[in-house]
Each structure stands twice: as C-alpha cells, then as structure tokens.
mmCIF file of C-alpha atoms in Angstrom:
data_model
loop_
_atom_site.group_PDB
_atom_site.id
_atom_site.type_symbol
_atom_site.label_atom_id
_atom_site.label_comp_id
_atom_site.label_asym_id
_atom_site.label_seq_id
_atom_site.Cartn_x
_atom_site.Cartn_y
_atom_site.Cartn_z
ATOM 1 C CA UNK A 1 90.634 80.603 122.934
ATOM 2 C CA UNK A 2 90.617 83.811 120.872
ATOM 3 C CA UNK A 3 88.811 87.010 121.138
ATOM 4 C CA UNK A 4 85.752 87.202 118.947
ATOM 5 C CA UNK A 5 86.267 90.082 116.148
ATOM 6 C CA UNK A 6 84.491 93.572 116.629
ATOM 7 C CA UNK A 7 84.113 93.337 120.501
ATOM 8 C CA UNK A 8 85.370 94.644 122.891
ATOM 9 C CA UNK A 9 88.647 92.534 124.151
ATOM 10 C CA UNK A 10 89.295 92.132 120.194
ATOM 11 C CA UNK A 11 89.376 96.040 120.085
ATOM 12 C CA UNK A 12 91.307 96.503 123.316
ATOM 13 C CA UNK A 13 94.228 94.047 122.172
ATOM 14 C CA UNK A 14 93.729 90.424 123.452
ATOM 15 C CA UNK A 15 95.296 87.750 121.660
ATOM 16 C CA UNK A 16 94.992 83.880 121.360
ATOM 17 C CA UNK A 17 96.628 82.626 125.196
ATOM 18 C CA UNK A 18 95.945 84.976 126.900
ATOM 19 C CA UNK A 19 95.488 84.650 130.451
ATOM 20 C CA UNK A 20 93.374 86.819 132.726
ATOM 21 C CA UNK A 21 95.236 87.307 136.063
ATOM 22 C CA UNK A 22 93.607 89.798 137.657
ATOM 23 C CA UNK A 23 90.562 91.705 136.757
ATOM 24 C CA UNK A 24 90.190 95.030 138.266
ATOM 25 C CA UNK A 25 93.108 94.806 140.233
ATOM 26 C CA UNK A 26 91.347 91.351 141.873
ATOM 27 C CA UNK A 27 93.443 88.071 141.526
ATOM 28 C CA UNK A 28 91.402 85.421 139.046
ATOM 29 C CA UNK A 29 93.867 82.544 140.874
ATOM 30 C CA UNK A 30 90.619 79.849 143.247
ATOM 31 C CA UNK A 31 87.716 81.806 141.025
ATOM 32 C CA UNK A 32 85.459 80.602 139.207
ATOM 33 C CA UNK A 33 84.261 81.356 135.165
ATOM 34 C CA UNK A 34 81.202 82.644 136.389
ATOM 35 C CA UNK A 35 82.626 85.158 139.375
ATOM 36 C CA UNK A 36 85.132 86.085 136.698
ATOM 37 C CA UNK A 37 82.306 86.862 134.527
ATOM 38 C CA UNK A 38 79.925 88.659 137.201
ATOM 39 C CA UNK A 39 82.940 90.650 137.871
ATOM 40 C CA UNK A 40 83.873 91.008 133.903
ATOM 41 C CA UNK A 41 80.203 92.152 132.703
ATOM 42 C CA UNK A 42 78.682 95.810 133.529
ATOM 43 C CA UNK A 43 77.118 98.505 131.836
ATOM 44 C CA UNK A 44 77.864 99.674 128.248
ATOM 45 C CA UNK A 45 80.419 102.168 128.135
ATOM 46 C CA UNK A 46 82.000 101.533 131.158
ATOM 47 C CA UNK A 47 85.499 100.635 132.057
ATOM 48 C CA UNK A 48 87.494 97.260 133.125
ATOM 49 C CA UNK A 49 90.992 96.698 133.455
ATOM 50 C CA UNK A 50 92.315 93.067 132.951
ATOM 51 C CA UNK A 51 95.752 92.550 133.408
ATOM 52 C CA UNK A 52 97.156 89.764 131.019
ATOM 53 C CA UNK A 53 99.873 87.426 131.036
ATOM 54 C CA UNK A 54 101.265 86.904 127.235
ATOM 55 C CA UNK A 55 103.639 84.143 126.326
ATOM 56 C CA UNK A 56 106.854 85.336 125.398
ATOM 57 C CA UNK A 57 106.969 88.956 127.679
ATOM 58 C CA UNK A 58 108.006 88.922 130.900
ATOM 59 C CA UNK A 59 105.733 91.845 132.147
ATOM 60 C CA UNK A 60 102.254 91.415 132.708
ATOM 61 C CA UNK A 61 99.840 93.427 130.326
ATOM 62 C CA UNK A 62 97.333 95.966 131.568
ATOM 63 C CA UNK A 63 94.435 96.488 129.054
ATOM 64 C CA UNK A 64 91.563 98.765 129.946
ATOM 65 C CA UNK A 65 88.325 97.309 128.167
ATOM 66 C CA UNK A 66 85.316 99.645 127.563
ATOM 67 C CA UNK A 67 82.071 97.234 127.837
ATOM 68 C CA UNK A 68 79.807 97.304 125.201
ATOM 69 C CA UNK A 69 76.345 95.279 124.104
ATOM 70 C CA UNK A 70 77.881 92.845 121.389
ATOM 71 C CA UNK A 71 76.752 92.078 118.076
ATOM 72 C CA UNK A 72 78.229 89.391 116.244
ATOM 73 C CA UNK A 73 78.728 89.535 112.534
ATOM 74 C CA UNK A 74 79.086 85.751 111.871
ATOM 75 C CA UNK A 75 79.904 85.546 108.292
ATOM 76 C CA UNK A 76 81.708 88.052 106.040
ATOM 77 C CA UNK A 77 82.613 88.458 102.060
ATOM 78 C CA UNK A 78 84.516 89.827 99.271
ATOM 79 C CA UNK A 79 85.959 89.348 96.440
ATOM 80 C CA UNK A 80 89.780 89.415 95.906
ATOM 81 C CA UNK A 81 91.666 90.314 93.023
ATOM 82 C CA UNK A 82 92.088 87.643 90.269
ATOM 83 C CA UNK A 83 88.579 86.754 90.783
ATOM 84 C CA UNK A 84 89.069 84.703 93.963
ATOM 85 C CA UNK A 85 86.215 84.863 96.777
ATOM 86 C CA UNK A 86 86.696 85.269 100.602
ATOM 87 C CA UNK A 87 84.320 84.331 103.170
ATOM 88 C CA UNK A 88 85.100 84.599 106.827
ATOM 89 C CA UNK A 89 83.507 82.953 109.704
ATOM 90 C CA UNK A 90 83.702 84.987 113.011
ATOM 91 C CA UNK A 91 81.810 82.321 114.836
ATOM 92 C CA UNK A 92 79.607 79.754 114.455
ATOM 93 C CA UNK A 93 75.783 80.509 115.233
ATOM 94 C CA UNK A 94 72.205 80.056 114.199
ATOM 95 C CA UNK A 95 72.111 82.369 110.964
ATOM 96 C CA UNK A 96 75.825 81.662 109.924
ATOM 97 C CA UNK A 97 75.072 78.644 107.294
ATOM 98 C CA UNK A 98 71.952 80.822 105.905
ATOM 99 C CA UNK A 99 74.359 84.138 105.724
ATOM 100 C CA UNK A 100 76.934 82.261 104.137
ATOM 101 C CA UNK A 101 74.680 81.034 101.117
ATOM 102 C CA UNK A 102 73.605 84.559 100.229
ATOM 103 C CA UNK A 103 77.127 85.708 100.802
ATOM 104 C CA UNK A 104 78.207 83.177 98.307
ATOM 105 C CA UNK A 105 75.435 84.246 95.957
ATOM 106 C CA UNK A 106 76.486 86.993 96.081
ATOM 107 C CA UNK A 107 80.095 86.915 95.425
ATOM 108 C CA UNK A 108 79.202 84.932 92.114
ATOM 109 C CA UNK A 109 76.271 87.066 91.226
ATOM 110 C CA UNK A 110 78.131 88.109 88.113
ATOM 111 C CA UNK A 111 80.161 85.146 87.650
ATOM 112 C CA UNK A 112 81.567 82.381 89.665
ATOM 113 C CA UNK A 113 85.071 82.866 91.329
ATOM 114 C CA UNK A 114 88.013 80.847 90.144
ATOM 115 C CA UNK A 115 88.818 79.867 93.633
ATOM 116 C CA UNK A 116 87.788 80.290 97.215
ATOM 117 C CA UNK A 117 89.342 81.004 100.506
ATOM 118 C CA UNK A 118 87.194 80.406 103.784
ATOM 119 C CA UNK A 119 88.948 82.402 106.842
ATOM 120 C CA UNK A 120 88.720 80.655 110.106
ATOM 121 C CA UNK A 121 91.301 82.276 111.764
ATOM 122 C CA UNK A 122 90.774 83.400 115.582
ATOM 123 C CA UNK A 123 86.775 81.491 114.866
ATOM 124 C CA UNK A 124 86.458 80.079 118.288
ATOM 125 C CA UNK A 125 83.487 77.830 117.586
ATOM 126 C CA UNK A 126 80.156 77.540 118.350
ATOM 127 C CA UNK A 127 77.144 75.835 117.490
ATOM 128 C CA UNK A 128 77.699 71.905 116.039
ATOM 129 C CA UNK A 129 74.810 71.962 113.813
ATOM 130 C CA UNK A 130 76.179 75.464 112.244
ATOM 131 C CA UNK A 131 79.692 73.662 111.604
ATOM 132 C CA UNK A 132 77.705 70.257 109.758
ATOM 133 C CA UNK A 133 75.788 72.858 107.669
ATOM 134 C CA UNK A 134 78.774 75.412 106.737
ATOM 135 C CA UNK A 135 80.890 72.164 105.868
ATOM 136 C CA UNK A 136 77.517 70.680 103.690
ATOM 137 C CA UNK A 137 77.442 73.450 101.612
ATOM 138 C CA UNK A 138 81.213 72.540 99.868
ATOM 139 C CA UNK A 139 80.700 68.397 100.331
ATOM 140 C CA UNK A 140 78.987 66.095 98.327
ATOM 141 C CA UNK A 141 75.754 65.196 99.625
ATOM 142 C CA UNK A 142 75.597 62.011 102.368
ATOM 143 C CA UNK A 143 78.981 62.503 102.779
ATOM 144 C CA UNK A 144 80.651 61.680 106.389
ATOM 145 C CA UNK A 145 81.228 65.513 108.115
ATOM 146 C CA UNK A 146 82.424 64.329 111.766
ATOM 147 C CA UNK A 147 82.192 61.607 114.185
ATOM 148 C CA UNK A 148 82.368 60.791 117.674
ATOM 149 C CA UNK A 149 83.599 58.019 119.828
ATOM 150 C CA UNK A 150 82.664 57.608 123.773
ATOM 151 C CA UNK A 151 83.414 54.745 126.235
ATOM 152 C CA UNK A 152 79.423 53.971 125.934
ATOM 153 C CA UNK A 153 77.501 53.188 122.333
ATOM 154 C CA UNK A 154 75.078 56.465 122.860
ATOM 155 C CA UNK A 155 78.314 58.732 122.711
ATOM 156 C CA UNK A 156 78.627 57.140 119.213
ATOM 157 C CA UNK A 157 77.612 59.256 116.763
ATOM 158 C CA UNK A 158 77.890 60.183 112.837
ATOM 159 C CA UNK A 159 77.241 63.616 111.579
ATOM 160 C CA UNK A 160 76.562 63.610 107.403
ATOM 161 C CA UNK A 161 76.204 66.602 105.078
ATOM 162 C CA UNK A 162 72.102 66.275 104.599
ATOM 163 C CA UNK A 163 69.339 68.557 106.005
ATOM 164 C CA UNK A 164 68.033 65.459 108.983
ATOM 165 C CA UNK A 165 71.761 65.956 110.471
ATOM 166 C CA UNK A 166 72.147 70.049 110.229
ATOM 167 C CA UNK A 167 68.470 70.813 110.841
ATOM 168 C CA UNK A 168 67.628 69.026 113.742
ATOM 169 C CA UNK A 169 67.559 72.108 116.360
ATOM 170 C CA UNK A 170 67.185 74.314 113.694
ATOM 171 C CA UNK A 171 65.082 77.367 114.867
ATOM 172 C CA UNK A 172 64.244 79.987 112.320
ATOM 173 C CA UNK A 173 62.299 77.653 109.855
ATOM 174 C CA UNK A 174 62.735 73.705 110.277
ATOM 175 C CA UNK A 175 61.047 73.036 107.114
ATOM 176 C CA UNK A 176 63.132 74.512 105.044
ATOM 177 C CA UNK A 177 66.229 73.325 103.383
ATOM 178 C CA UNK A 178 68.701 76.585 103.980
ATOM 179 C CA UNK A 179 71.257 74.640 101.572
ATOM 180 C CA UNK A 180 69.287 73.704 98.412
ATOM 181 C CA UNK A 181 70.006 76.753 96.866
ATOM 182 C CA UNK A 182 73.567 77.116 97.498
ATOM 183 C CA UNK A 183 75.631 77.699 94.547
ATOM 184 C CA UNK A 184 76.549 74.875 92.384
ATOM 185 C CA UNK A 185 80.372 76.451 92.169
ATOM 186 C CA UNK A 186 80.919 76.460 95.730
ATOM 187 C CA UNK A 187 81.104 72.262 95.270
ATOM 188 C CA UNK A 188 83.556 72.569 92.687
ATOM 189 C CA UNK A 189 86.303 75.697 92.723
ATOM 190 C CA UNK A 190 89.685 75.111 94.385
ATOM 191 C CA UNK A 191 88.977 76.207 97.856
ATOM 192 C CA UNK A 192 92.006 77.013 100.997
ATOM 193 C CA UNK A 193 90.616 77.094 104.467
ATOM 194 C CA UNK A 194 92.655 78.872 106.927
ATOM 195 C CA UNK A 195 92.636 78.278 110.190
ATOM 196 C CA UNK A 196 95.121 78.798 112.986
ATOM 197 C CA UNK A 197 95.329 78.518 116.985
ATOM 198 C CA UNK A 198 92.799 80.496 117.523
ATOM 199 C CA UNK A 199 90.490 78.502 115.349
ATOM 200 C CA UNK A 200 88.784 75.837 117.986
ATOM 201 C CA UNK A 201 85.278 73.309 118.231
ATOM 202 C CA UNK A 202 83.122 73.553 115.362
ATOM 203 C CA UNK A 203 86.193 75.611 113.497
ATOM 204 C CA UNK A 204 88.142 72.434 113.569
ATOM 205 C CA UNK A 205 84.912 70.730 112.037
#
C-alpha cells in the first residue's frame, strides 16, 4: 500500500503501487508473501535490490535497499504558522492514541490552536482499536465510529467512541482511560484530515 516513513524502502524511493518483480534478481511471479519476505529480510546493514514496476514508466526500477532494524515513530507534531497544529499518523499501533494525547497537549500547552490538520497521507493502517481511539479523541462521546456488515449476524458489528470499544485488547494498562484527559479543544477547532492513496484500513477509519 505505501511505504511506512523512516524505513528503509521509504528511504530508498518506493512509492504507493509499487510492484515488486523481482527481488535480488529472482522473479516474485508463483511466490508467495512469506518467500518474498524470507528472501526480503536479512541482517542490518546489508544490501537488497528490488526491481520495481511504477505506473506511468515504461522501464522497470532498480532500487538497492540497505536493511535495517525498524522503529516506528507512530505519531508526530508541530505547530504551523498562524497558530494551526499538525499531527501526523505514520501508522496505527498500540501507543499511537496515548502519543497523540500528549502530542496534542502539547501543541496547546501555551494556548489552543485555531485549527488542526491530522496527516494521514501514505498511513497504511494498522491496529482497529488504535483507529476507534485516535477517531474518539475528536468525536463526541457514544458516537457511531465504524461498522461492519457480513453475510452472518456475528460479522455484525458497531464500533462507538467510548473506552469498552477502544480498550478491549488494550495492553499497556486496561484500567485506564488513555482519552479522559485529552484536550477539550481538540473536540471543537476546525480540523482537515488528509489522506490520500496511500492512506488504507484503519486510515480510512
């Protein structure tokens, strides 16, 4: 879907659509994600090639990727000019909803912004409790976040913006309520999400 920022295919050049074709020279047509993957991973520092078919060039790319052990920052901050706050989302994990209430306590630690912008751009997803939480910290409380529809009555589901629906496989500390002290502002400035075709799963949450 989209290479995930700071890592290594981000760094080498891979965009959104990419397709693999051949990894080290070996064809990636009959095999499966995990052989691509045995054949992808190694040891830090060391070298792949992928070659890369791009929509829109009629050569295929070669891209030589240095492996590395990857760290994801999930959630990012600043604040623009004209007093208006950014927040990205990298990707959706464990600590992002937590991370993003400091970061927002931090961007109005001096005073509120006038207006937000959340970044999902190239965010290719993640976790589905992560997505209910990072949406429950701008919605009302109770409020309907996502819902899903299968040919059976379990696949039915409702997701709302309060703790029992966000916490349920929370790991770090279940008891707590990570969004009662988010920022009352973050309810109530003009906010812009952007998202784009990288943006996929709980992004499109």
């Amino acid at each position: 879907i989209s290479p995930i920022e700071d890592t290594p295919a981000f760094r080498a050049g891979i965009l959104a659509g990419d397709l693999i074709t051949h990894i080290d020279g070996k064809p990636t047509k009959g095999m499966t994600l995990s052989e691509a993957i045995k054949l992808m991973r190694g040891e830090p520092q060391t070298s792949i090639v992928l070659t890369i078919s791009r929509a829109g060039r009629d050569k295929p790319l070669e891209l030589t990727i240095v492996r590395d052990i990857i760290k994801v920052r999930s959630v990012r901050s600043k604040m623009l000019p004209n007093d208006i706050g950014y927040v990205r989302i990298a990707q959706f994990q464990e600590r992002t909803a937590p991370d993003l209430v400091r970061h927002l306590r931090e961007l109005g630690a001096e005073k509120p912004p006038k207006a937000l912008i959340l970044d999902l751009r190239n965010d290719p997803g993640g976790l589905l409790d992560s997505a209910i939480a990072v949406s429950s910290a701008f919605l009302p409380p109770n409020v309907l976040v996502v819902s899903t529809k299968g040919r059976i009555p379990s696949a039915n589901r409702e997701y709302h913006a309060k703790p029992a629906d966000y916490l349920r496989n929370y790991m770090i500390s279940s008891e707590e309520d990570y969004l009662a002290d988010v920022v009352g502002w973050a309810k109530t400035v003009p906010m812009v999400v952007l998202v784009n075709v990288g943006s996929a799963s709980a992004s499109e949450i």
